[in-house]
mmCIF file of C-alpha atoms in Angstrom:
data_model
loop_
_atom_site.group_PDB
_atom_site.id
_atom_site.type_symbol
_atom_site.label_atom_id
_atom_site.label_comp_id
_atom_site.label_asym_id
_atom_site.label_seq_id
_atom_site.Cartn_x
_atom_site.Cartn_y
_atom_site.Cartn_z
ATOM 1 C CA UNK A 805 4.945 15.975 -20.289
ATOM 2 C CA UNK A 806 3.910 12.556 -19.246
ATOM 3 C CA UNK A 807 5.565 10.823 -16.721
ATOM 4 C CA UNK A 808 7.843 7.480 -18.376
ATOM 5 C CA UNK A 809 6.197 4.012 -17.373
ATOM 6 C CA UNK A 810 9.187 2.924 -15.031
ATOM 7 C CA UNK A 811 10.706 -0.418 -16.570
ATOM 8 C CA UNK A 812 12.252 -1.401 -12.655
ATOM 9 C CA UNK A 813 11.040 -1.013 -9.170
ATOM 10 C CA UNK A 814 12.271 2.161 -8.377
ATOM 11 C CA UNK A 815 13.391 3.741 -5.101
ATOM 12 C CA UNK A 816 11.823 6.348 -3.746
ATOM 13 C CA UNK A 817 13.406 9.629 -1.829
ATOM 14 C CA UNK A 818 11.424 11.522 0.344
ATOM 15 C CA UNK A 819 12.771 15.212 1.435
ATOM 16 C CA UNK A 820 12.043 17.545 4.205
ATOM 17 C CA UNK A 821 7.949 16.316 3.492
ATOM 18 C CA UNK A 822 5.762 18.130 5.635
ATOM 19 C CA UNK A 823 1.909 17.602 5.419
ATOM 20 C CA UNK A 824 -1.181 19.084 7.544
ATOM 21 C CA UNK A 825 -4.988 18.772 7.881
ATOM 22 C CA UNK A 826 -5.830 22.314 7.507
ATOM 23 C CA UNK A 827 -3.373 24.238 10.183
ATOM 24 C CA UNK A 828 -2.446 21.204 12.186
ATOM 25 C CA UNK A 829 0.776 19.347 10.583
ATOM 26 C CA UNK A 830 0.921 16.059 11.080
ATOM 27 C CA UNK A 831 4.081 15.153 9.198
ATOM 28 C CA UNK A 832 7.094 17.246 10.215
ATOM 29 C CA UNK A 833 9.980 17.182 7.623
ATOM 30 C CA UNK A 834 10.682 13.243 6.860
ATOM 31 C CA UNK A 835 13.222 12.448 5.319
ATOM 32 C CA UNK A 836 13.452 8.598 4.256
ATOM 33 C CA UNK A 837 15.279 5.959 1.566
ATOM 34 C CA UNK A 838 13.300 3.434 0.250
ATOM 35 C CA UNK A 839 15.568 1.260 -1.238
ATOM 36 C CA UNK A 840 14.227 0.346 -5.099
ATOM 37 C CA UNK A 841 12.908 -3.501 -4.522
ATOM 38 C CA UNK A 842 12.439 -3.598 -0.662
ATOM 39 C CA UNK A 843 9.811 -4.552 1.517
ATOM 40 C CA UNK A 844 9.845 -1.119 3.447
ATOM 41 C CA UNK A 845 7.459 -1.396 7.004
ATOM 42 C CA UNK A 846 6.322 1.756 7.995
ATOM 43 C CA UNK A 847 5.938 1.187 11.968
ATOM 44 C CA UNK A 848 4.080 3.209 14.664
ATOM 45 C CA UNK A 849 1.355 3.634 16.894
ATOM 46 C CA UNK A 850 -1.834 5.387 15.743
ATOM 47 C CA UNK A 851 -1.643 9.352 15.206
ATOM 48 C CA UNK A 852 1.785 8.981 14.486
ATOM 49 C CA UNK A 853 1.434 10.307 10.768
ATOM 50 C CA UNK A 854 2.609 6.723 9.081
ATOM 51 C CA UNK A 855 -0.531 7.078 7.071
ATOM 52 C CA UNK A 856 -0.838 10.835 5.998
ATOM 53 C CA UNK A 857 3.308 10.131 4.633
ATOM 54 C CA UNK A 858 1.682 7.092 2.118
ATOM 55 C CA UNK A 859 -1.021 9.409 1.252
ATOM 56 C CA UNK A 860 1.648 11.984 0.425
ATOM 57 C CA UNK A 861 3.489 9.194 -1.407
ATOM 58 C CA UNK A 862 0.868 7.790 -3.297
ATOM 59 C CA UNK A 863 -0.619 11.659 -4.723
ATOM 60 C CA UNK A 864 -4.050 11.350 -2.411
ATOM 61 C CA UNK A 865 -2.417 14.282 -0.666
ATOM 62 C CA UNK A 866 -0.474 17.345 -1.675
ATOM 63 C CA UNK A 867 2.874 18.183 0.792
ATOM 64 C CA UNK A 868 2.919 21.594 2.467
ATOM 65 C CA UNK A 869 6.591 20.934 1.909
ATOM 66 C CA UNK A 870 9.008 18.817 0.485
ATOM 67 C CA UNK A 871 9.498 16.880 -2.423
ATOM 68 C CA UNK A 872 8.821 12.842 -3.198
ATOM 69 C CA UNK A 873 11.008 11.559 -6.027
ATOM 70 C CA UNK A 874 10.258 8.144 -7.360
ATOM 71 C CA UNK A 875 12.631 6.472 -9.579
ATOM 72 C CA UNK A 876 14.886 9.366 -9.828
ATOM 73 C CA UNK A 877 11.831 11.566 -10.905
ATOM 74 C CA UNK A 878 10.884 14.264 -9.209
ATOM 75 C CA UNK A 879 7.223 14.804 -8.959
ATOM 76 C CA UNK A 880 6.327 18.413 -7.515
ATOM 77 C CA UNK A 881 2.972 17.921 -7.314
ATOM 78 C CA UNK A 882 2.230 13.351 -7.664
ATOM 79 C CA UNK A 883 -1.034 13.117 -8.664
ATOM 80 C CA UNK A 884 -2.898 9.992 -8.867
ATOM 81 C CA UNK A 885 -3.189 9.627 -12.415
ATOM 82 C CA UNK A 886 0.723 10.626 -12.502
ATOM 83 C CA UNK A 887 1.500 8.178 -10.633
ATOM 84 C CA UNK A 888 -0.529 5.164 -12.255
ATOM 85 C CA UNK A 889 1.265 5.879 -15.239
ATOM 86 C CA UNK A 890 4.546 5.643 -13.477
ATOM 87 C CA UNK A 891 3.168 1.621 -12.205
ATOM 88 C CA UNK A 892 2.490 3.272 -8.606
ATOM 89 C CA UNK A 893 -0.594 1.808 -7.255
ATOM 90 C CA UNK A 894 -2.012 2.323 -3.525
ATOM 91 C CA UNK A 895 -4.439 0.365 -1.692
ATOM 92 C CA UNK A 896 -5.689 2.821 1.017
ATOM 93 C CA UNK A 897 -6.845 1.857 4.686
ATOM 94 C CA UNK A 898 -10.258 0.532 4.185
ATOM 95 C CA UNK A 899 -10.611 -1.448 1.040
ATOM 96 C CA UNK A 900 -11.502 1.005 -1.855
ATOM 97 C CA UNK A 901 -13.351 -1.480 -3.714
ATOM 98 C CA UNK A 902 -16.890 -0.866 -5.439
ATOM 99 C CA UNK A 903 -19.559 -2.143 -2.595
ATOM 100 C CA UNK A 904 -22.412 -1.734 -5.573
ATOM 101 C CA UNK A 905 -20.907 -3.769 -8.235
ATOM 102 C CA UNK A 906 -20.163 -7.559 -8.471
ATOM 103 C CA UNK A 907 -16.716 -8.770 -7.631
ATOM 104 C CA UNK A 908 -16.733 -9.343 -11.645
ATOM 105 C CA UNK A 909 -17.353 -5.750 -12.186
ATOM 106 C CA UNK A 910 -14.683 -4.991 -10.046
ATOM 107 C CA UNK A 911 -12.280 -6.695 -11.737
ATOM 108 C CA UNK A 912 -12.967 -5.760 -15.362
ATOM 109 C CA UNK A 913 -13.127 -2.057 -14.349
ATOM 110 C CA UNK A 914 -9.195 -2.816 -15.007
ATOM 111 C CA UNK A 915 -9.536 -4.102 -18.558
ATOM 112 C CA UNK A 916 -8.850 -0.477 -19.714
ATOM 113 C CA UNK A 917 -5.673 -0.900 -18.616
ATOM 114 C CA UNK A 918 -5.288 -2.843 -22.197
ATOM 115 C CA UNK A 919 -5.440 -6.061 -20.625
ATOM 116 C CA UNK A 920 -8.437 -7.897 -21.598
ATOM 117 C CA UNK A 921 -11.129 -9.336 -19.174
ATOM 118 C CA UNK A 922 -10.051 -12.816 -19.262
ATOM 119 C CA UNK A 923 -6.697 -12.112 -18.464
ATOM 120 C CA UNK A 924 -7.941 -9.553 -15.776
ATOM 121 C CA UNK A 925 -10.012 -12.765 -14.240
ATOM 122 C CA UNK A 926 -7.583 -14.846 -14.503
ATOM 123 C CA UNK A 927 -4.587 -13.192 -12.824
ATOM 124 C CA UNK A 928 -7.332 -12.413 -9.853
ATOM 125 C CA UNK A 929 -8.973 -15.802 -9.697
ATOM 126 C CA UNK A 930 -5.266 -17.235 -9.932
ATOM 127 C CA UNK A 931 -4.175 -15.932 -6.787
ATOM 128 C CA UNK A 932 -7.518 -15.893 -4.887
ATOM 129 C CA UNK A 933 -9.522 -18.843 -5.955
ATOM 130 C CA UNK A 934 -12.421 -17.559 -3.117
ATOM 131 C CA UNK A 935 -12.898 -14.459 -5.585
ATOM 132 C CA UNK A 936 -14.154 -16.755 -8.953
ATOM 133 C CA UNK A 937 -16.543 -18.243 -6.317
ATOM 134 C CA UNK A 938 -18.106 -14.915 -5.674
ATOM 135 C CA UNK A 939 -17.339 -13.908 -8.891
ATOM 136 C CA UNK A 940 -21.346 -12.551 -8.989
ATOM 137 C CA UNK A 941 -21.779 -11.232 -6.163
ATOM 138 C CA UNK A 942 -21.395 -7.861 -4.781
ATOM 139 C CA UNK A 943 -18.323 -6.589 -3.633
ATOM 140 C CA UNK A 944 -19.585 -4.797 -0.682
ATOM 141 C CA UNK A 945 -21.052 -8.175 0.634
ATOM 142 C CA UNK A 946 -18.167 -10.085 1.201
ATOM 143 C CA UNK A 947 -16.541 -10.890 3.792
ATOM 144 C CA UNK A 948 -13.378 -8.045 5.330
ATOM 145 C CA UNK A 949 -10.686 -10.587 3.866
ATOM 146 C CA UNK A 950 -12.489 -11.366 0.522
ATOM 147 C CA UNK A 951 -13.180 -7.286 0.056
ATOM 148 C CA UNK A 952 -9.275 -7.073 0.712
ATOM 149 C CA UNK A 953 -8.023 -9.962 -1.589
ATOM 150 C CA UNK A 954 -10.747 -8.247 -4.461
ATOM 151 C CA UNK A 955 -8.526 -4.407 -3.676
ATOM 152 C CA UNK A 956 -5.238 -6.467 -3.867
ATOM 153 C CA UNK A 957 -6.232 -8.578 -6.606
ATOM 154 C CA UNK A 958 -7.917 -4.979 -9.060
ATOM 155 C CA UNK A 959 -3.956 -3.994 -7.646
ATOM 156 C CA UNK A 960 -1.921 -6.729 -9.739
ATOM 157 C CA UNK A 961 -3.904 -6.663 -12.796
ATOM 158 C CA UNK A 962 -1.727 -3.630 -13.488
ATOM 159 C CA UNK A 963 1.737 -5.553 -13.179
ATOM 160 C CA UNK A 964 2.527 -2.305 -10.301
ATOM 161 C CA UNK A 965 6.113 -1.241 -9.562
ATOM 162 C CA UNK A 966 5.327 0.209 -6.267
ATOM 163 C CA UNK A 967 2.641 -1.178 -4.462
ATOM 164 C CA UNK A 968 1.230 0.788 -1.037
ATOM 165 C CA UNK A 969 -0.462 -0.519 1.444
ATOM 166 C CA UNK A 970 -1.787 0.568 4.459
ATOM 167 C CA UNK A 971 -3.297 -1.529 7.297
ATOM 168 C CA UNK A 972 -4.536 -4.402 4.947
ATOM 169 C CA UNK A 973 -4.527 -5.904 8.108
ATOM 170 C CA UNK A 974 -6.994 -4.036 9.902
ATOM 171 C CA UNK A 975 -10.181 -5.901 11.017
ATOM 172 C CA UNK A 976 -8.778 -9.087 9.734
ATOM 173 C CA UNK A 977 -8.608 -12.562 11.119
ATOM 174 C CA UNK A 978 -4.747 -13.877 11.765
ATOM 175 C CA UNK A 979 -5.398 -16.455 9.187
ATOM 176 C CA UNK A 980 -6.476 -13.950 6.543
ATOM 177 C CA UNK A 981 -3.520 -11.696 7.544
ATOM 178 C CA UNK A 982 -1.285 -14.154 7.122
ATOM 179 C CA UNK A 983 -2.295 -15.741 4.210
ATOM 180 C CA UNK A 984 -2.284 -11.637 2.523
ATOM 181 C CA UNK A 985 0.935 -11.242 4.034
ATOM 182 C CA UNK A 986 2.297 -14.382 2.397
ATOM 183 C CA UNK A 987 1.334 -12.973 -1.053
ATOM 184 C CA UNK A 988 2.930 -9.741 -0.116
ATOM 185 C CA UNK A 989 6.091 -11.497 0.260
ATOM 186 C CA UNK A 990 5.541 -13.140 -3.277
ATOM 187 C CA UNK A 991 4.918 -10.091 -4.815
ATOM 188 C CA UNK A 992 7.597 -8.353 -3.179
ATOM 189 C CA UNK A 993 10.112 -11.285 -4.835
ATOM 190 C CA UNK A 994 9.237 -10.277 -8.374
ATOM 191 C CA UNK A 995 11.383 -7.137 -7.637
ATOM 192 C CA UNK A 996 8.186 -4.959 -6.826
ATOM 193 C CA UNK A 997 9.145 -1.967 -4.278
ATOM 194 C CA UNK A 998 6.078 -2.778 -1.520
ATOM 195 C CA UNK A 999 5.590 -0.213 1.130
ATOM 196 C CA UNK A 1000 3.265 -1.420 3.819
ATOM 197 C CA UNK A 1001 2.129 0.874 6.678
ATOM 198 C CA UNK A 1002 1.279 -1.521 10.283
ATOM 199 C CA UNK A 1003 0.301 -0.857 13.465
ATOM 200 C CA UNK A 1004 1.458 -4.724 14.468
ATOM 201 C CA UNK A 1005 5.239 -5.315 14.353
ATOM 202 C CA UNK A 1006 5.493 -8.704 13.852
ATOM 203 C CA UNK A 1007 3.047 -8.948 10.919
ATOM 204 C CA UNK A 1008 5.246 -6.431 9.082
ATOM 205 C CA UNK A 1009 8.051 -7.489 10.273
ATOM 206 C CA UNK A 1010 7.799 -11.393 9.057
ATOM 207 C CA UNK A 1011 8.432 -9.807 5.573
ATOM 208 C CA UNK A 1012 9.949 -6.735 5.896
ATOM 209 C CA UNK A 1013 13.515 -6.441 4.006
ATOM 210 C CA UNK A 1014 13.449 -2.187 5.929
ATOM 211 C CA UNK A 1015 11.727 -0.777 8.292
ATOM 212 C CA UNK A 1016 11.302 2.471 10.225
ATOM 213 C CA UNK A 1017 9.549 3.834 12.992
ATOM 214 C CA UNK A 1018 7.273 6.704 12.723
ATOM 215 C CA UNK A 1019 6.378 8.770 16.329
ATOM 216 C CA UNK A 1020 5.103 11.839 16.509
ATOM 217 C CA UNK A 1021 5.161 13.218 13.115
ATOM 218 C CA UNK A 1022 8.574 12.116 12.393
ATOM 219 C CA UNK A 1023 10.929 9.359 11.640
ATOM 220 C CA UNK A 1024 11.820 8.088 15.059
ATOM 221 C CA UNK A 1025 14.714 5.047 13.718
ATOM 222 C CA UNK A 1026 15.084 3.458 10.652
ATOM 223 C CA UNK A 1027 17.248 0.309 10.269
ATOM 224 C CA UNK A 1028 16.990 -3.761 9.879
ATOM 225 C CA UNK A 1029 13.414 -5.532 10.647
ATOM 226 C CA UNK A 1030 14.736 -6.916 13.628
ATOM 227 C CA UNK A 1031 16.136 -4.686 15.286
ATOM 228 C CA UNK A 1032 12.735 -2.144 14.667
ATOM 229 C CA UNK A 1033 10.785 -5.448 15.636
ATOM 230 C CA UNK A 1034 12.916 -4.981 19.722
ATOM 231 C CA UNK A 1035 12.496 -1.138 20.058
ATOM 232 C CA UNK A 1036 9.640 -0.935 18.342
ATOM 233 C CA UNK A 1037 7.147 -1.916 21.013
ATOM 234 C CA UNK A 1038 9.290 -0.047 23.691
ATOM 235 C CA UNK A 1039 9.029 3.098 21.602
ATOM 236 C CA UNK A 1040 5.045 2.812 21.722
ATOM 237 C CA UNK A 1041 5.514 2.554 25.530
ATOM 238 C CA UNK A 1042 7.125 5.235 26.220
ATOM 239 C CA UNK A 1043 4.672 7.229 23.572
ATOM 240 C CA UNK A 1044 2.244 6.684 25.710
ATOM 241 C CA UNK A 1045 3.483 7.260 29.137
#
């Protein structure tokens, strides 16, 4: 049976999820509420498993345990493709775009979606002006923050319900972080349910509606932005002493 295109942003449930490379788990029975709409931050140092839970989330990788349910649906085993249909669509750590093809190419790739190419251009070019200047060339010669305005720009063309991100911060220049953060936050007011996965706190935190703290494999505190934001950095300390 196909999975029903989701109408709303939905919430998602995550349940005892437990996830491993091989024989070493790195995700030891989370449990978490992300509230349908939110801004959810996903906060920890590295190796604490905040990225191996999105991949579990977003179907790039199968749970040794544990069940995700997304909009009251319960998907056993979320594959990609599943979860398209359902308006899920994850922009993993490192850009994902096409380095071979033009930023054009990139784009239209999307068209299949039923949305033709002009509207594909111009929701992308809309929001990232730099992209219809560099329109022709190829993807895999722009710049970090042009490669990750092209992944978030391919992401929007499909009008997503849940968007994922991890790091999109990565590598970046504060200026480009904020101004990608800024159309997080727009996004996020259309009702989309955003989860974002950041090593900085205050990055995620500026537009953040949830948050919680990943350490270890597990969820170390969950609550408000702010109050994350003050134990978050004390709870990396004390990881590392």
């Amino acid at each position: 049976m196909r999975p029903e295109r989701l109408t709303e942003a939905p919430p998602i449930e995550i349940s005892g999820v437990r996830a491993a490379y091989g024989r070493i788990e790195v995700v030891h029975g989370v449990d978490l509420s992300i509230p349908a709409g939110s801004v959810f931050a996903l906060l920890g140092p590295n190796g604490a498993g905040k990225s191996t839970l999105l991949k579990v989330i977003s179907g790039r990788m199968a749970p040794t345990s544990g069940t995700v349910a997304i909009g009251g649906l319960d998907l056993k085993k979320p594959t990609p493709e599943a979860l398209a249909k359902l308006g899920v669509c994850a922009i993993p750590e490192g850009r994902g775009v096409f380095p071979n093809l033009t930023v054009r190419d990139n784009l239209v790739m999307w068209s299949f979606k039923g949305v033709s190419v002009a509207e594909v251009e111009a929701v992308a070019y809309d929001r990232f002006p730099k992209l219809k200047e560099r329109r022709r060339q190829l993807a895999g010669t722009l710049s970090g923050g042009e490669q990750q305005m092209l992944a978030i720009a391919r992401a929007l063309v499909g009008d997503p319900k849940v968007l994922l991100l991890d790091e999109i911060s990565m590598g970046l220049a504060p200026l480009i972080v904020a101004e990608l953060y800024e159309l997080v936050g727009q996004v996020a007011s259309r009702g989309v349910t955003v989860v974002l996965v950041e090593q900085f706190v205050t990055t995620a935190v500026s537009v953040a509606t949830d948050a919680a703290i990943m350490l270890h494999g597990g969820i170390h505190a969950v609550g408000s932005p702010a109050e994350m934001g003050e134990i978050a950095t004390k709870a990396y300390l004390a990881d590392n002493d």
